[in-house]
CSV table of C-alpha atoms and ligand atoms in Angstrom, one decimal:
chain,number,residue,atom,x,y,z
A,1,MET,CA,0.0,0.0,0.0
A,2,LYS,CA,1.2,3.5,-0.8
A,3,THR,CA,0.5,6.2,1.8
A,4,VAL,CA,0.6,9.9,1.4
A,5,THR,CA,0.1,11.9,4.6
A,6,VAL,CA,-1.3,15.4,4.2
A,7,HIS,CA,-0.4,17.9,6.9
A,8,ALA,CA,-3.1,20.5,6.5
A,9,SER,CA,-5.3,22.0,9.3
A,10,VAL,CA,-6.2,18.3,9.8
A,11,GLN,CA,-3.6,15.6,9.2
A,12,TYR,CA,-4.8,12.6,7.2
A,13,ASP,CA,-3.6,9.7,5.2
A,14,VAL,CA,-4.4,9.0,1.5
A,15,LEU,CA,-4.1,5.2,1.2
A,16,ILE,CA,-3.7,3.9,-2.3
A,17,GLU,CA,-3.9,0.2,-3.0
A,18,LYS,CA,-5.7,-2.1,-5.4
A,19,GLY,CA,-8.4,-4.0,-3.5
A,20,SER,CA,-8.6,-1.5,-0.7
A,21,LEU,CA,-12.3,-0.6,-1.2
A,22,ALA,CA,-13.3,-4.0,0.1
A,23,ARG,CA,-11.1,-3.5,3.2
A,24,CYS,CA,-12.2,0.1,3.9
A,25,GLY,CA,-13.8,-0.9,7.2
A,26,ALA,CA,-10.5,-2.0,8.7
A,27,LEU,CA,-8.8,1.1,7.3
A,28,CYS,CA,-11.5,3.4,8.8
A,29,ALA,CA,-11.2,1.5,12.2
A,30,ASN,CA,-7.6,2.9,12.4
A,31,VAL,CA,-9.2,6.4,12.4
A,32,PHE,CA,-12.6,6.0,14.1
A,33,GLU,CA,-13.8,3.9,17.0
A,34,PRO,CA,-16.2,1.3,15.5
A,35,SER,CA,-18.2,0.8,18.7
A,36,LYS,CA,-18.8,4.5,19.0
A,37,ALA,CA,-19.3,5.7,15.4
A,38,THR,CA,-21.9,5.2,12.7
A,39,ALA,CA,-20.7,5.4,9.1
A,40,ALA,CA,-23.2,7.2,6.8
A,41,VAL,CA,-22.3,6.1,3.3
A,42,ILE,CA,-23.5,8.3,0.4
A,43,ALA,CA,-23.2,7.4,-3.2
A,44,ASP,CA,-24.9,8.0,-6.5
A,45,ASP,CA,-27.0,5.2,-8.1
A,46,ASN,CA,-24.4,4.2,-10.6
A,47,VAL,CA,-21.6,3.8,-8.0
A,48,ALA,CA,-24.0,2.3,-5.5
A,49,ALA,CA,-24.8,-0.5,-7.9
A,50,LEU,CA,-21.1,-1.4,-8.2
A,51,TYR,CA,-19.6,-0.7,-4.8
A,52,LEU,CA,-22.1,0.1,-2.1
A,53,GLU,CA,-22.4,-3.5,-1.0
A,54,PRO,CA,-18.7,-4.3,-0.5
A,55,VAL,CA,-18.2,-1.0,1.3
A,56,VAL,CA,-21.1,-1.6,3.7
A,57,GLN,CA,-20.1,-5.2,4.4
A,58,SER,CA,-16.5,-4.1,5.1
A,59,LEU,CA,-17.6,-1.4,7.5
A,60,LYS,CA,-20.0,-3.7,9.3
A,61,GLN,CA,-17.4,-6.4,9.5
A,62,ALA,CA,-15.1,-3.9,11.2
A,63,GLY,CA,-17.8,-3.2,13.8
A,64,PHE,CA,-19.3,0.0,12.6
A,65,SER,CA,-23.1,0.7,12.4
A,66,VAL,CA,-23.9,1.7,8.9
A,67,CYS,CA,-26.7,3.7,7.1
A,68,THR,CA,-26.8,4.5,3.4
A,69,PHE,CA,-28.1,7.2,1.1
A,70,VAL,CA,-28.2,7.0,-2.7
A,71,PHE,CA,-28.9,9.9,-5.0
A,72,PRO,CA,-29.3,10.1,-8.8
A,73,HIS,CA,-26.0,10.4,-10.7
A,74,GLY,CA,-24.9,13.5,-12.6
A,75,GLU,CA,-23.7,17.1,-12.0
A,76,ASP,CA,-27.4,18.2,-11.5
A,77,SER,CA,-27.3,16.4,-8.1
A,78,LYS,CA,-24.6,18.7,-6.8
A,79,SER,CA,-27.4,21.0,-5.7
A,80,HIS,CA,-28.9,22.4,-2.6
A,81,GLU,CA,-32.0,20.2,-3.1
A,82,VAL,CA,-30.0,17.0,-2.9
A,83,LEU,CA,-28.0,18.6,0.0
A,84,LEU,CA,-31.2,19.1,1.9
A,85,HIS,CA,-32.1,15.5,1.4
A,86,ILE,CA,-28.8,14.4,2.7
A,87,TYR,CA,-29.3,16.6,5.9
A,88,ASP,CA,-32.7,15.0,6.3
A,89,PHE,CA,-31.2,11.5,6.0
A,90,LEU,CA,-28.5,12.4,8.6
A,91,ILE,CA,-31.0,13.7,11.0
A,92,GLN,CA,-33.3,10.7,10.5
A,93,ASN,CA,-30.4,8.4,11.3
A,94,ASN,CA,-29.4,10.4,14.4
A,95,ILE,CA,-26.0,11.1,13.0
A,96,THR,CA,-23.9,13.1,15.5
A,97,ARG,CA,-20.4,14.6,15.6
A,98,SER,CA,-19.0,11.3,16.8
A,99,ASP,CA,-20.1,9.6,13.6
A,100,PHE,CA,-18.7,10.1,10.1
A,101,LEU,CA,-19.8,10.4,6.4
A,102,VAL,CA,-18.4,8.3,3.6
A,103,ALA,CA,-18.3,9.9,0.1
A,104,LEU,CA,-18.2,6.9,-2.2
A,105,GLY,CA,-17.8,8.0,-5.8
A,106,GLY,CA,-16.4,10.6,-8.2
A,107,GLY,CA,-16.0,14.3,-8.0
A,108,VAL,CA,-19.7,15.2,-7.7
A,109,THR,CA,-20.1,12.9,-4.7
A,110,GLY,CA,-16.9,14.0,-3.0
A,111,ASP,CA,-17.8,17.7,-3.4
A,112,LEU,CA,-21.4,17.3,-2.3
A,113,VAL,CA,-20.8,14.9,0.6
A,114,GLY,CA,-17.8,17.0,1.7
A,115,PHE,CA,-19.9,20.1,1.8
A,116,ALA,CA,-22.6,18.2,3.8
A,117,ALA,CA,-19.9,17.2,6.2
A,118,ALA,CA,-18.5,20.7,6.4
A,119,THR,CA,-21.9,22.2,7.3
A,120,TYR,CA,-24.0,19.5,9.1
A,121,LEU,CA,-23.8,20.2,12.9
A,122,ARG,CA,-21.1,22.9,12.0
A,123,GLY,CA,-18.8,20.2,10.7
A,124,ILE,CA,-18.5,16.4,11.0
A,125,ARG,CA,-15.7,14.2,9.9
A,126,PHE,CA,-15.8,12.3,6.6
A,127,VAL,CA,-13.9,9.8,4.5
A,128,GLN,CA,-13.4,10.0,0.8
A,129,ILE,CA,-13.5,6.8,-1.3
A,130,PRO,CA,-12.9,8.1,-4.8
A,131,THR,CA,-13.9,5.7,-7.6
A,132,THR,CA,-12.7,7.8,-10.6
A,133,PHE,CA,-9.2,8.5,-11.6
A,134,LEU,CA,-10.0,12.3,-11.6
A,135,ALA,CA,-11.4,12.2,-8.1
A,136,ALA,CA,-8.5,10.0,-6.8
A,137,ILE,CA,-5.8,12.4,-8.0
A,138,ASP,CA,-7.6,15.7,-7.5
A,139,SER,CA,-10.9,16.4,-5.8
A,140,SER,CA,-10.7,13.8,-3.0
A,141,VAL,CA,-7.6,15.5,-1.6
A,142,GLY,CA,-7.2,19.0,-0.4
A,143,GLY,CA,-10.5,19.7,1.2
A,144,LYS,CA,-12.4,21.7,-1.4
A,145,THR,CA,-16.1,21.0,-1.1
A,146,ALA,CA,-19.0,22.7,-2.9
A,147,VAL,CA,-22.4,22.6,-4.4
A,148,ASN,CA,-23.6,24.4,-7.5
A,149,ILE,CA,-26.2,27.1,-7.7
A,150,PRO,CA,-28.0,28.5,-10.8
A,151,ALA,CA,-25.5,31.4,-10.9
A,152,GLY,CA,-22.5,29.0,-11.3
A,153,LYS,CA,-20.7,25.9,-10.4
A,154,ASN,CA,-19.0,25.5,-7.0
A,155,LEU,CA,-20.2,29.0,-5.9
A,156,ILE,CA,-21.2,27.7,-2.5
A,157,GLY,CA,-18.5,25.8,-0.7
A,158,ALA,CA,-16.2,25.3,2.2
A,159,PHE,CA,-12.7,24.1,2.9
A,160,HIS,CA,-13.1,20.9,4.9
A,161,GLN,CA,-10.4,18.3,4.9
A,162,PRO,CA,-11.3,14.6,5.0
A,163,SER,CA,-10.1,12.4,7.9
A,164,LEU,CA,-9.1,9.6,5.5
A,165,VAL,CA,-8.9,8.9,1.8
A,166,VAL,CA,-9.1,5.3,0.6
A,167,CYS,CA,-8.2,5.0,-3.1
A,168,ASP,CA,-8.6,1.6,-4.8
A,169,PRO,CA,-7.3,1.9,-8.4
A,170,ASP,CA,-9.2,-1.3,-9.3
A,171,THR,CA,-12.3,0.9,-9.4
A,172,PHE,CA,-11.0,2.7,-12.5
A,173,SER,CA,-11.5,-0.5,-14.5
A,174,THR,CA,-15.3,0.3,-14.7
A,175,LEU,CA,-14.7,3.8,-16.2
A,176,THR,CA,-15.2,4.5,-19.9
A,177,PRO,CA,-12.0,5.4,-21.8
A,178,GLU,CA,-13.3,9.0,-22.0
A,179,ILE,CA,-13.8,9.3,-18.3
A,180,PHE,CA,-10.4,7.8,-17.6
A,181,ALA,CA,-8.9,10.3,-20.0
A,182,ASP,CA,-10.4,13.1,-18.0
A,183,GLY,CA,-8.2,12.0,-15.1
A,184,CYS,CA,-5.2,11.8,-17.4
A,185,ALA,CA,-5.6,15.6,-18.2
A,186,GLU,CA,-5.2,16.4,-14.5
A,187,MET,CA,-2.3,13.9,-14.3
A,188,ILE,CA,-0.5,15.7,-17.1
A,189,LYS,CA,-1.2,19.0,-15.4
A,190,TYR,CA,0.6,17.9,-12.3
A,191,ALA,CA,3.7,17.0,-14.4
A,192,MET,CA,3.6,20.2,-16.3
A,193,ILE,CA,3.4,22.5,-13.2
A,194,TRP,CA,5.6,20.6,-10.8
A,195,SER,CA,7.8,17.8,-12.1
A,196,GLU,CA,9.8,17.3,-15.3
A,197,GLU,CA,10.8,13.8,-14.0
A,198,PHE,CA,7.1,12.9,-13.7
A,199,LEU,CA,6.5,14.2,-17.2
A,200,GLN,CA,9.3,11.9,-18.5
A,201,LEU,CA,7.6,9.0,-16.7
A,202,LEU,CA,4.3,9.8,-18.4
A,203,GLU,CA,6.0,10.0,-21.8
A,204,SER,CA,7.5,6.6,-21.5
A,205,CYS,CA,5.6,4.2,-19.1
A,206,ASP,CA,2.4,2.2,-19.4
A,207,ILE,CA,0.4,3.9,-16.6
A,208,GLN,CA,-2.1,1.0,-16.4
A,209,GLU,CA,0.7,-1.2,-15.1
A,210,ARG,CA,1.7,1.4,-12.5
A,211,LEU,CA,-1.6,3.0,-11.4
A,212,GLU,CA,-0.8,3.0,-7.6
A,213,GLU,CA,2.5,4.7,-8.2
A,214,ILE,CA,0.9,7.3,-10.6
A,215,VAL,CA,-1.9,8.1,-8.2
A,216,ALA,CA,0.6,8.4,-5.4
A,217,TYR,CA,2.8,10.7,-7.5
A,218,CYS,CA,-0.1,13.0,-8.3
A,219,VAL,CA,-1.4,13.0,-4.7
A,220,ASP,CA,2.0,13.8,-3.4
A,221,ILE,CA,2.3,16.8,-5.7
A,222,LYS,CA,-1.1,18.0,-4.6
A,223,ARG,CA,0.0,17.5,-0.9
A,224,GLN,CA,3.0,19.7,-1.4
A,225,VAL,CA,0.9,22.4,-2.9
A,226,VAL,CA,-2.0,22.2,-0.4
A,227,GLU,CA,0.4,22.1,2.6
A,228,GLN,CA,1.8,25.5,1.5
A,229,ASP,CA,-1.6,27.1,0.8
A,230,GLU,CA,-4.6,25.2,2.1
A,231,HIS,CA,-7.0,28.1,1.5
A,232,ASP,CA,-6.1,28.8,-2.1
A,233,THR,CA,-4.8,32.4,-1.8
A,234,GLY,CA,-1.4,31.8,-3.4
A,235,ILE,CA,0.5,28.9,-4.8
A,236,ARG,CA,-2.5,26.5,-4.8
A,237,MET,CA,-3.7,28.5,-7.8
A,238,ILE,CA,-1.2,26.8,-10.0
A,239,LEU,CA,-3.4,23.7,-9.8
A,240,ASN,CA,-5.7,25.7,-12.1
A,241,TYR,CA,-3.2,25.5,-14.9
A,242,GLY,CA,-5.3,25.1,-18.1
A,243,HIS,CA,-8.5,25.5,-16.1
A,244,THR,CA,-9.6,29.1,-16.8
A,245,LEU,CA,-9.6,28.5,-20.6
A,246,GLY,CA,-10.7,24.9,-20.1
A,247,HIS,CA,-13.8,26.0,-18.2
A,248,ALA,CA,-14.5,28.6,-20.9
A,249,ILE,CA,-14.3,25.9,-23.6
A,250,GLU,CA,-16.6,23.6,-21.5
A,251,LYS,CA,-19.1,26.5,-21.2
A,252,VAL,CA,-19.1,27.7,-24.8
A,253,THR,CA,-19.5,24.1,-26.0
A,254,ASN,CA,-22.4,23.5,-23.6
A,255,HIS,CA,-20.4,20.8,-22.0
A,256,ALA,CA,-20.0,18.7,-25.2
A,257,VAL,CA,-16.4,19.0,-24.2
A,258,SER,CA,-15.7,17.2,-20.9
A,259,HIS,CA,-13.7,18.7,-18.0
A,260,GLY,CA,-10.6,16.8,-18.9
A,261,GLN,CA,-10.8,17.6,-22.6
A,262,GLY,CA,-11.4,21.3,-21.7
A,263,VAL,CA,-8.3,21.3,-19.4
A,264,ALA,CA,-6.2,19.6,-22.1
A,265,MET,CA,-7.2,22.3,-24.7
A,266,GLY,CA,-6.9,25.0,-22.0
A,267,MET,CA,-3.3,23.9,-21.2
A,268,VAL,CA,-2.4,24.1,-24.9
A,269,LEU,CA,-4.0,27.5,-25.4
A,270,ILE,CA,-2.4,29.0,-22.3
A,271,THR,CA,1.0,27.6,-23.5
A,272,ARG,CA,0.4,29.3,-26.8
A,273,LEU,CA,-0.5,32.5,-25.0
A,274,GLY,CA,2.7,32.1,-22.9
A,275,MET,CA,4.7,31.8,-26.2
A,276,LYS,CA,3.1,35.0,-27.4
A,277,LEU,CA,4.3,36.7,-24.2
A,278,GLY,CA,7.8,35.3,-24.7
A,279,ARG,CA,7.5,33.1,-21.5
A,280,CYS,CA,8.0,29.7,-23.1
A,281,ASP,CA,9.1,28.2,-26.4
A,282,ALA,CA,7.6,26.0,-29.1
A,283,ALA,CA,9.5,22.9,-27.8
A,284,LEU,CA,7.3,23.0,-24.6
A,285,LEU,CA,4.1,23.3,-26.7
A,286,HIS,CA,5.2,20.4,-28.8
A,287,ARG,CA,6.0,18.3,-25.8
A,288,LEU,CA,2.6,19.1,-24.2
A,289,CYS,CA,0.7,18.2,-27.4
A,290,SER,CA,2.6,14.9,-27.7
A,291,VAL,CA,1.9,13.8,-24.2
A,292,LEU,CA,-1.8,14.8,-24.5
A,293,GLU,CA,-2.0,12.7,-27.7
A,294,ARG,CA,-0.5,9.7,-26.0
A,295,TYR,CA,-3.4,9.8,-23.5
A,296,HIS,CA,-6.1,10.3,-26.1
A,297,LEU,CA,-6.7,13.9,-25.2
A,298,PRO,CA,-7.5,16.7,-27.7
A,299,PHE,CA,-5.1,19.5,-28.0
A,300,HIS,CA,-6.7,21.6,-30.7
A,301,TYR,CA,-9.5,24.0,-30.0
A,302,ASP,CA,-11.2,25.0,-33.3
A,303,GLY,CA,-13.7,27.5,-31.9
A,304,ALA,CA,-13.2,31.3,-32.0
A,305,LEU,CA,-10.8,32.4,-29.2
A,306,SER,CA,-12.8,35.7,-29.0
A,307,GLU,CA,-15.7,33.6,-27.7
A,308,LEU,CA,-13.6,32.4,-24.8
A,309,ALA,CA,-12.7,35.9,-23.7
A,310,GLU,CA,-16.2,36.7,-22.4
A,311,SER,CA,-16.4,33.5,-20.4
A,312,CYS,CA,-12.9,34.1,-18.9
A,313,LEU,CA,-14.0,37.5,-17.8
A,314,HIS,CA,-16.7,35.9,-15.6
A,315,ASP,CA,-14.2,33.4,-14.1
A,316,LYS,CA,-14.5,33.3,-10.4
A,317,LYS,CA,-10.7,33.3,-10.1
A,318,ARG,CA,-10.9,36.9,-11.3
A,319,SER,CA,-10.2,39.6,-8.7
A,320,GLY,CA,-11.5,43.0,-9.7
A,321,SER,CA,-10.2,43.7,-13.2
A,322,THR,CA,-7.3,41.3,-12.8
A,323,ILE,CA,-7.2,37.7,-13.7
A,324,ARG,CA,-4.4,35.3,-12.6
A,325,LEU,CA,-3.0,33.3,-15.4
A,326,ILE,CA,-1.1,30.2,-14.7
A,327,LEU,CA,1.8,29.8,-17.1
A,328,VAL,CA,4.4,27.1,-17.4
A,329,SER,CA,7.7,28.5,-18.5
A,330,THR,CA,9.6,25.2,-18.6
A,331,ALA,CA,8.3,21.6,-17.9
A,332,GLY,CA,7.8,21.3,-14.2
A,333,LYS,CA,7.7,25.0,-13.3
A,334,ALA,CA,4.6,27.1,-13.1
A,335,ASP,CA,4.2,30.8,-12.5
A,336,ILE,CA,1.2,33.0,-11.6
A,337,LEU,CA,0.9,36.0,-13.8
A,338,PRO,CA,-1.7,38.6,-12.9
A,339,MET,CA,-3.1,40.2,-16.0
A,340,ASP,CA,-5.6,42.9,-16.6
A,341,THR,CA,-8.8,41.4,-18.1
A,342,ALA,CA,-8.8,43.9,-20.9
A,343,GLU,CA,-5.3,42.8,-21.9
A,344,LEU,CA,-6.3,39.2,-21.9
A,345,GLU,CA,-9.4,40.0,-24.0
A,346,THR,CA,-7.1,41.8,-26.6
A,347,ILE,CA,-4.7,38.8,-26.7
A,348,LEU,CA,-7.6,36.3,-27.1
A,349,LYS,CA,-9.1,38.4,-29.9
A,350,GLY,CA,-5.8,38.3,-31.8
A,351,GLU,CA,-3.7,35.4,-33.1
A,352,LEU,CA,-1.8,33.0,-30.9
A,353,PRO,CA,1.3,31.3,-32.2
A,354,CYS,CA,1.2,27.5,-32.9
B,401,LIG,N1,-8.7,21.2,-7.9
B,401,LIG,C1,-7.8,22.3,-7.5
B,401,LIG,C2,-7.6,22.5,-6.1
B,401,LIG,O1,-7.9,21.6,-5.3
B,401,LIG,O2,-7.1,23.5,-5.7
């Protein structure tokens, strides 16, 4: 088993091992007292059909009382309506602060259950059991939790660190190739912003053979960033490399482009923008495109860049008339460049080098 220990406001372990989902009860028993805690396991209907039973059995076997809540899959469930149903479920099951929640699933579940945990009884502990590659290497670690409101995604949220993360890479085998590739975009992001050595590994190895190591590599990079800036006021912003333009692409395509595909194209566009500003060279762009291609991710956005400008101007990462761009100057090194939104608009309305 690989263990990454995150030293944030709460210290917790991220345990990574194939087969660990069916042993989650014993792993939770190292953190919570089974005779004193009920585990409230929450999953969407797709994930519940696959993994709820083994998780419940394992928790019961370890001596925990268990209750379960299942909600419809999809981003629409990351809403205050479903959140209120979760609060009702917790109240009906007499869940108190000595108990804990279990977020079993992908990013939607982790964010939603994490936010329920952050707010129910002013904060209750929770465990993340990510079942997608993307959730395993990104959203399950670092304590960002949120729900969506009509005005925008993740606009209501809280920082609330999990008490434990149990990642079983065997769960990735039930993902479609497209959903797995979404995680690959974040994996490549980590290499680009933090580690040339990791980029070399991704350029040469068969990641399917080394999933535990790859997840641990990504989580350890996220750990280093989050430990320096838990509340996202400084260096943590580099985790948004490719995301501002990526989100804009997702939005203007009405989500026909997935999150990972958007981030992939966003990383390419911001690299081209960096070239225009003289901050990186064509060799970096070529290297990025090659590695994206290796992981079946798109690197060419054929829509109008001017369309993206408007969406970027509404990005919540904007502060006043300044937007913080995340640029990679050389593989493994990211910088935060504050830019006036009007300047960004002008650049996006012009030509970018390719
Ligand atoms: N997903 C970016 C962050 O956790 O800051």
